[in-house]
Short mmCIF file of C-alpha atoms in Angstrom, two decimals:
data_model
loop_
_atom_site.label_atom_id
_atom_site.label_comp_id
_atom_site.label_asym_id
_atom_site.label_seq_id
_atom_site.Cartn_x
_atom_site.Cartn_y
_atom_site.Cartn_z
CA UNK A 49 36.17 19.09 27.44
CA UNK A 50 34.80 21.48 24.74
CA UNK A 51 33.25 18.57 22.74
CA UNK A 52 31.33 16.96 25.09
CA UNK A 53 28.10 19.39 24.81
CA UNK A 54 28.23 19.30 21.01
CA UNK A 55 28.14 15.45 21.15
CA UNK A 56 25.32 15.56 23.90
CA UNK A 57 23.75 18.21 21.79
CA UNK A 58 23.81 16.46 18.63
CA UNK A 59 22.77 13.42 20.62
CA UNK A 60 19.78 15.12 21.61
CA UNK A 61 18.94 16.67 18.48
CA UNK A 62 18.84 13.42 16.59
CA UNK A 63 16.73 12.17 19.29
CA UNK A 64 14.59 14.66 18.72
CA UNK A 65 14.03 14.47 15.14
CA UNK A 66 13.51 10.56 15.55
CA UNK A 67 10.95 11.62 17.84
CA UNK A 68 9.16 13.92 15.19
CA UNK A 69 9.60 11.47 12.50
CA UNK A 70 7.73 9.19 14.75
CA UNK A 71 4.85 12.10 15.37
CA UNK A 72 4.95 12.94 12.32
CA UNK A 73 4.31 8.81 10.50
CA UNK A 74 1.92 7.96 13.15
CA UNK A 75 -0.26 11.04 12.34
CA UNK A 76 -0.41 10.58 8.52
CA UNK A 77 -1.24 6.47 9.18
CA UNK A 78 -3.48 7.23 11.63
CA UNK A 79 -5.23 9.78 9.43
CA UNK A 80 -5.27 7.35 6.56
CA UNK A 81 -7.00 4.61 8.20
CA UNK A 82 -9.66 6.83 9.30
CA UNK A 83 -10.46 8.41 5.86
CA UNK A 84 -10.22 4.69 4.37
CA UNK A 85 -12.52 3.19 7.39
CA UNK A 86 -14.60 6.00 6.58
CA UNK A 87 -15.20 5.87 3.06
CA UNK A 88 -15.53 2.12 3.20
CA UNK A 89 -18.32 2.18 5.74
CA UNK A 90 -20.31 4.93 4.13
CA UNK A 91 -20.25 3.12 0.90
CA UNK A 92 -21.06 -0.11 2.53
CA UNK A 93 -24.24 0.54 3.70
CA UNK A 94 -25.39 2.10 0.08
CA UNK A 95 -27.01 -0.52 -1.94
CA UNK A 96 -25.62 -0.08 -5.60
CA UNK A 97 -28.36 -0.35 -8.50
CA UNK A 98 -27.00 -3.32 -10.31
CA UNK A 99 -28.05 -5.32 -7.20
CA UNK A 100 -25.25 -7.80 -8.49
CA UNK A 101 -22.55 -9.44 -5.81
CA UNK A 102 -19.00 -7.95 -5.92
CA UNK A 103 -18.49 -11.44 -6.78
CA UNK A 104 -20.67 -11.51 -10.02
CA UNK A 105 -19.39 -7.98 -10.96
CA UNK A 106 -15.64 -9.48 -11.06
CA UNK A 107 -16.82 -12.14 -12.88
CA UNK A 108 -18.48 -9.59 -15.59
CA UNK A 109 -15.44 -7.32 -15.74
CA UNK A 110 -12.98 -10.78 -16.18
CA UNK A 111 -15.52 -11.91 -18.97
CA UNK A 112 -15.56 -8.51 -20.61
CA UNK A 113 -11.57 -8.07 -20.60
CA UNK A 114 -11.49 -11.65 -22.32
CA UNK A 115 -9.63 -12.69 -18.93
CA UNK A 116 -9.80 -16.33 -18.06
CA UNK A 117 -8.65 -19.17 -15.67
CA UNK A 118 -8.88 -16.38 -12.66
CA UNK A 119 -10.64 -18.42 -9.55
CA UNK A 120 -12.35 -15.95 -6.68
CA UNK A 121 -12.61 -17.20 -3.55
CA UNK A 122 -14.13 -15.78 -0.62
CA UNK A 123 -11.97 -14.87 2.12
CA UNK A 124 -11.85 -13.43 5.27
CA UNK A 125 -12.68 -10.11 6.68
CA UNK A 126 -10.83 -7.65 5.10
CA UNK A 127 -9.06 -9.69 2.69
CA UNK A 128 -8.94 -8.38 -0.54
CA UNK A 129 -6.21 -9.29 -3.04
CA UNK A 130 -4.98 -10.99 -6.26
CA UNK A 131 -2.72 -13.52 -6.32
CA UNK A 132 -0.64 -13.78 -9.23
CA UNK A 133 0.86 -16.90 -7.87
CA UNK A 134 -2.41 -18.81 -8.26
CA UNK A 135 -3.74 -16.88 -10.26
CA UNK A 136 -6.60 -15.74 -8.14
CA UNK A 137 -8.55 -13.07 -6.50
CA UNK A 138 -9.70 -13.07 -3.06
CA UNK A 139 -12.96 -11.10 -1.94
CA UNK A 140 -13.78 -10.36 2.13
CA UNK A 141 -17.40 -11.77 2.79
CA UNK A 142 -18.82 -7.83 2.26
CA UNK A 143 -17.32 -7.64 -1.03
CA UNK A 144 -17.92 -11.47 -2.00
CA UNK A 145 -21.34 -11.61 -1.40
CA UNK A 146 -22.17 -7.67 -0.89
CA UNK A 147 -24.14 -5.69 -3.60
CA UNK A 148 -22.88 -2.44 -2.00
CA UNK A 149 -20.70 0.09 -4.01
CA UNK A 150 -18.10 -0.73 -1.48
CA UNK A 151 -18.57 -4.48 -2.60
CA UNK A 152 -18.47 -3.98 -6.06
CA UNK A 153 -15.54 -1.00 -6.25
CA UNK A 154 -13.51 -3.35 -4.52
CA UNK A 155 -14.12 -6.31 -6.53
CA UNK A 156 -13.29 -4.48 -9.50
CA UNK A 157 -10.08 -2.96 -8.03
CA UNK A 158 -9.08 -6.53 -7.91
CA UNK A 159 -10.01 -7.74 -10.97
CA UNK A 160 -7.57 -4.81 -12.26
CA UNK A 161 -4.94 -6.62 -10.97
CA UNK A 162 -6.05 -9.70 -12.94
CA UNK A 163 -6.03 -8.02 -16.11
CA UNK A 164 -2.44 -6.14 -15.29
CA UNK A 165 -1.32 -9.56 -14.70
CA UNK A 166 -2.66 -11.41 -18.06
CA UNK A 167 -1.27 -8.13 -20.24
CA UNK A 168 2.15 -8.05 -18.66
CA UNK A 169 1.55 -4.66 -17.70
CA UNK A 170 5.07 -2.99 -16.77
CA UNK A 171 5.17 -1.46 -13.20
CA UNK A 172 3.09 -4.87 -11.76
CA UNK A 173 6.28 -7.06 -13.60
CA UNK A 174 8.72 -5.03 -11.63
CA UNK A 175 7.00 -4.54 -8.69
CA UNK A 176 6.68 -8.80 -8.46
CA UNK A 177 10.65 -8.97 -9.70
CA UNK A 178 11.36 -6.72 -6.79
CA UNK A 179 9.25 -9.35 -4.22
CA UNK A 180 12.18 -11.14 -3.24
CA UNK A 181 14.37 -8.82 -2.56
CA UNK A 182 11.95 -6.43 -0.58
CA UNK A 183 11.33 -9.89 1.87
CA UNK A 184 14.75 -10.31 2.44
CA UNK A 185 15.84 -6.76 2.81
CA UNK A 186 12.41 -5.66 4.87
CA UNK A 187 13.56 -8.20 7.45
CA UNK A 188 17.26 -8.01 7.71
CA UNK A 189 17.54 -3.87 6.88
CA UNK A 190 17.13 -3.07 10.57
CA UNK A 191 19.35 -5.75 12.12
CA UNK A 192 21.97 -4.46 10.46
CA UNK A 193 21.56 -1.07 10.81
CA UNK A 194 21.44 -1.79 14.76
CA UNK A 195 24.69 -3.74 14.69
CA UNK A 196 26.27 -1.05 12.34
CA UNK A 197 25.38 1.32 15.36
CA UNK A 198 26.59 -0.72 18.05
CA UNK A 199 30.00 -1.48 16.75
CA UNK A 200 31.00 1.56 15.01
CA UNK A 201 30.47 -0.18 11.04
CA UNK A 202 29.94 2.27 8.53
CA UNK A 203 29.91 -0.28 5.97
CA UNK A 204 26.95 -2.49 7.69
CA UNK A 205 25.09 1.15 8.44
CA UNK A 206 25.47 1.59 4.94
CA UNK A 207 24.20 -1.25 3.56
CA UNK A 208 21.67 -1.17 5.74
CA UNK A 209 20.47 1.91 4.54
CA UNK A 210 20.65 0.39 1.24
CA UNK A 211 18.38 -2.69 1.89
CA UNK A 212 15.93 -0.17 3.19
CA UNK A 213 16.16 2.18 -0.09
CA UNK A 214 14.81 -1.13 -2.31
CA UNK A 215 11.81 -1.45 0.15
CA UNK A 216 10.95 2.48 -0.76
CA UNK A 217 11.26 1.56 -4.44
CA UNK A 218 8.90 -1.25 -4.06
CA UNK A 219 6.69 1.20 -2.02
CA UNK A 220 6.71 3.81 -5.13
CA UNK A 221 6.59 1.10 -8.06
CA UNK A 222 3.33 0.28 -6.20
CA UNK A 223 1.60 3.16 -6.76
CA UNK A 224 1.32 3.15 -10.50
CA UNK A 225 -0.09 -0.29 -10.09
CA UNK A 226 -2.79 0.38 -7.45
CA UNK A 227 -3.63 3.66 -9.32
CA UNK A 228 -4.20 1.66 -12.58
CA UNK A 229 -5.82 -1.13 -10.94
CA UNK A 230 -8.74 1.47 -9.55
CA UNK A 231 -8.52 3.31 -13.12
CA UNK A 232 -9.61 0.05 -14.76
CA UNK A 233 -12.44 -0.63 -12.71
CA UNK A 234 -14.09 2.52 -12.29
CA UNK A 235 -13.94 2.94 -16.22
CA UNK A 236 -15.53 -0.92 -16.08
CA UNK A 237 -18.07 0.35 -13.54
CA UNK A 238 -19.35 3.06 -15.54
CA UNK A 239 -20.34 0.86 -18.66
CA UNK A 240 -22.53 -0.98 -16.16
CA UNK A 241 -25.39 1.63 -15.77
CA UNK A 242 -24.82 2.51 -12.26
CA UNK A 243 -25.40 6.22 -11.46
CA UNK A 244 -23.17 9.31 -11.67
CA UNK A 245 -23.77 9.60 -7.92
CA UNK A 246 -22.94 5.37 -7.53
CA UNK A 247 -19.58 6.01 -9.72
CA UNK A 248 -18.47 9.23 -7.22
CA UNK A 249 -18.86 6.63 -4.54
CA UNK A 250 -16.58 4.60 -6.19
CA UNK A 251 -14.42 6.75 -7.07
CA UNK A 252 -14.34 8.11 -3.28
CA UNK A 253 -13.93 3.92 -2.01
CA UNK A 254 -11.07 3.71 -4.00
CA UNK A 255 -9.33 7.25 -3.51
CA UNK A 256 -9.59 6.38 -0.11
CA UNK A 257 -7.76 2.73 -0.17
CA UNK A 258 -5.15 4.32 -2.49
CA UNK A 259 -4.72 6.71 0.33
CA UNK A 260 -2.68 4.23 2.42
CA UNK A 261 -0.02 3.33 -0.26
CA UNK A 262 0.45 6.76 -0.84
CA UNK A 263 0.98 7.45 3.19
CA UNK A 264 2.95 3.97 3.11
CA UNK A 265 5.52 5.25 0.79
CA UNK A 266 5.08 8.61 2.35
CA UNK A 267 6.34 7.48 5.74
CA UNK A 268 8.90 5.57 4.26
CA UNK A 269 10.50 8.02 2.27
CA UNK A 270 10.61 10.57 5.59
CA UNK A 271 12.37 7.49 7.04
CA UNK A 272 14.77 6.85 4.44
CA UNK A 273 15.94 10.54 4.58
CA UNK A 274 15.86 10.27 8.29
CA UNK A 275 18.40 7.62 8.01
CA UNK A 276 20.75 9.41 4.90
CA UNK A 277 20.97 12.67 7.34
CA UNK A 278 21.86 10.62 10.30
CA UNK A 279 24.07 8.51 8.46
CA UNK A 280 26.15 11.79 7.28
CA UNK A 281 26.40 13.10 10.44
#
C-alpha cells in the first residue's frame, strides 16, 4: 500500500518534466523564428549596392571558386537549398530575382554548400552518409519507443532511444556545415564592394538562419536527455 504514492508521485513528476520540456522547446523555436523572420524582413527591404540578383551573385561566387556544372533554379517561397543530388541550388523568388542583402546573403549561403560539396569538405560527407539512417530512424524512433512503453520492452525503449541519439548527431554534424557555408559567403561578399554597414546585414541574415539549427539541435538534445533520465528510472 506504501508504494502506490511513490508510483503516482513519480508518475506525476515525469509528467511534469515532459510538460516543461515541452514549455521549454516551444519557447526557444518560437523565439527563433521570430529573430530569423525578423532579420530576414529587415534586410529584405534594404537594397544592397551591387544592385545584382541573388541569382547573379551565386553565379559570381560559383565562377570565382572555379565551381562548375551547379544549375540554380528558382523555387518557391522560402525555398532555399542545395542539392547535392542534382547538383543544384534552389533560390525563393526574393532571393532569385531580389537585389536585397537578404537576397544576396542567402544566395551565397547556398552557394557555400556548392563549394563544400565540389571540395569534399568533411562534416557535409558525414552529415549526407548519415541521411539514410536519420530517415529511417526519424520515422520509426517514436513507434518504438511507444510500443516499448506499452508492453513493458526495455530492449525496444532502448533502441528507440538509440535511433533517436543518430538524429541528434545529424542535428550537431549540421552545424559545422551551416556555419561554414555562411563563413564562405560573407568572406565572398566582402570582396564585392558592398559596405561595412551591407556586410553587418549579412552577417545579421545569416546569424539569424543559423539560429534555428542551433535551437533544432538544442531542443533535441533536451529531448534526448529527457528520454535517458526517464529511461533509468
Amino acid at each position: 500500500m506504501a508504494r502506490k504514492p511513490a508510483k503516482r508521485s513519480c508518475s506525476y513528476l515525469m509528467s511534469m518534466s515532459y510538460l516543461s520540456l515541452i514549455v521549454v522547446t516551444m519557447v526557444i523555436g518560437m523565439g527563433a523564428t521570430w529573430y530569423v523572420n525578423r532579420q530576414i524582413n529587415k534586410y529584405l527591404r534594404v537594397p544592397a549596392s551591387t544592385r545584382i540578383t541573388g541569382a547573379q551573385m551565386a553565379e559570381r561566387m560559383l565562377a570565382a571558386n572555379g565551381v562548375t556544372g551547379v544549375q540554380i533554379h528558382r523555387g518557391g517561397p522560402q525555398q532555399d537549398h542545395f542539392d547535392p543530388r542534382s547538383n543544384s541550388i534552389t533560390l525563393d523568388p526574393d532571393a532569385f530575382g531580389g537585389t536585397s542583402i537578404t537576397a544576396i546573403a542567402t544566395a551565397c549561403h547556398e552557394v557555400g554548400h556548392a563549394c563544400q560539396f565540389a571540395e569534399g569538405y568533411a562534416p557535409m560527407r558525414i552529415r549526407g552518409a548519415l541521411v539514410p539512417a536519420v530517415n529511417f530512424a526519424s520515422n520509426a524512433w517514436v513507434f518504438l519507443l511507444m510500443i516499448g512503453i506499452f508492453m513493458h520492452m526495455a530492449g525496444l525503449t532502448t533502441l528507440a532511444i538509440i535511433m533517436y541519439a543518430v538524429v541528434v548527431l545529424f542535428q550537431l554534424v549540421t552545424l559545422p556545415v551551416e556555419f561554414d557555408a555562411s563563413r564562405r559567403g560573407l568572406a565572398f561578399l566582402t570582396t564585392q564592394g558592398i559596405t561595412s554597414a551591407e556586410q553587418s546585414g549579412a552577417y545579421s541574415v545569416l546569424r539569424a538562419c543559423a539560429l534555428t539549427y542551433v535551437a533544432a539541435a538544442l531542443t533535441s538534445i533536451l529531448q534526448l536527455l529527457w528520454l535517458l533520465q526517464s529511461h533509468d528510472e
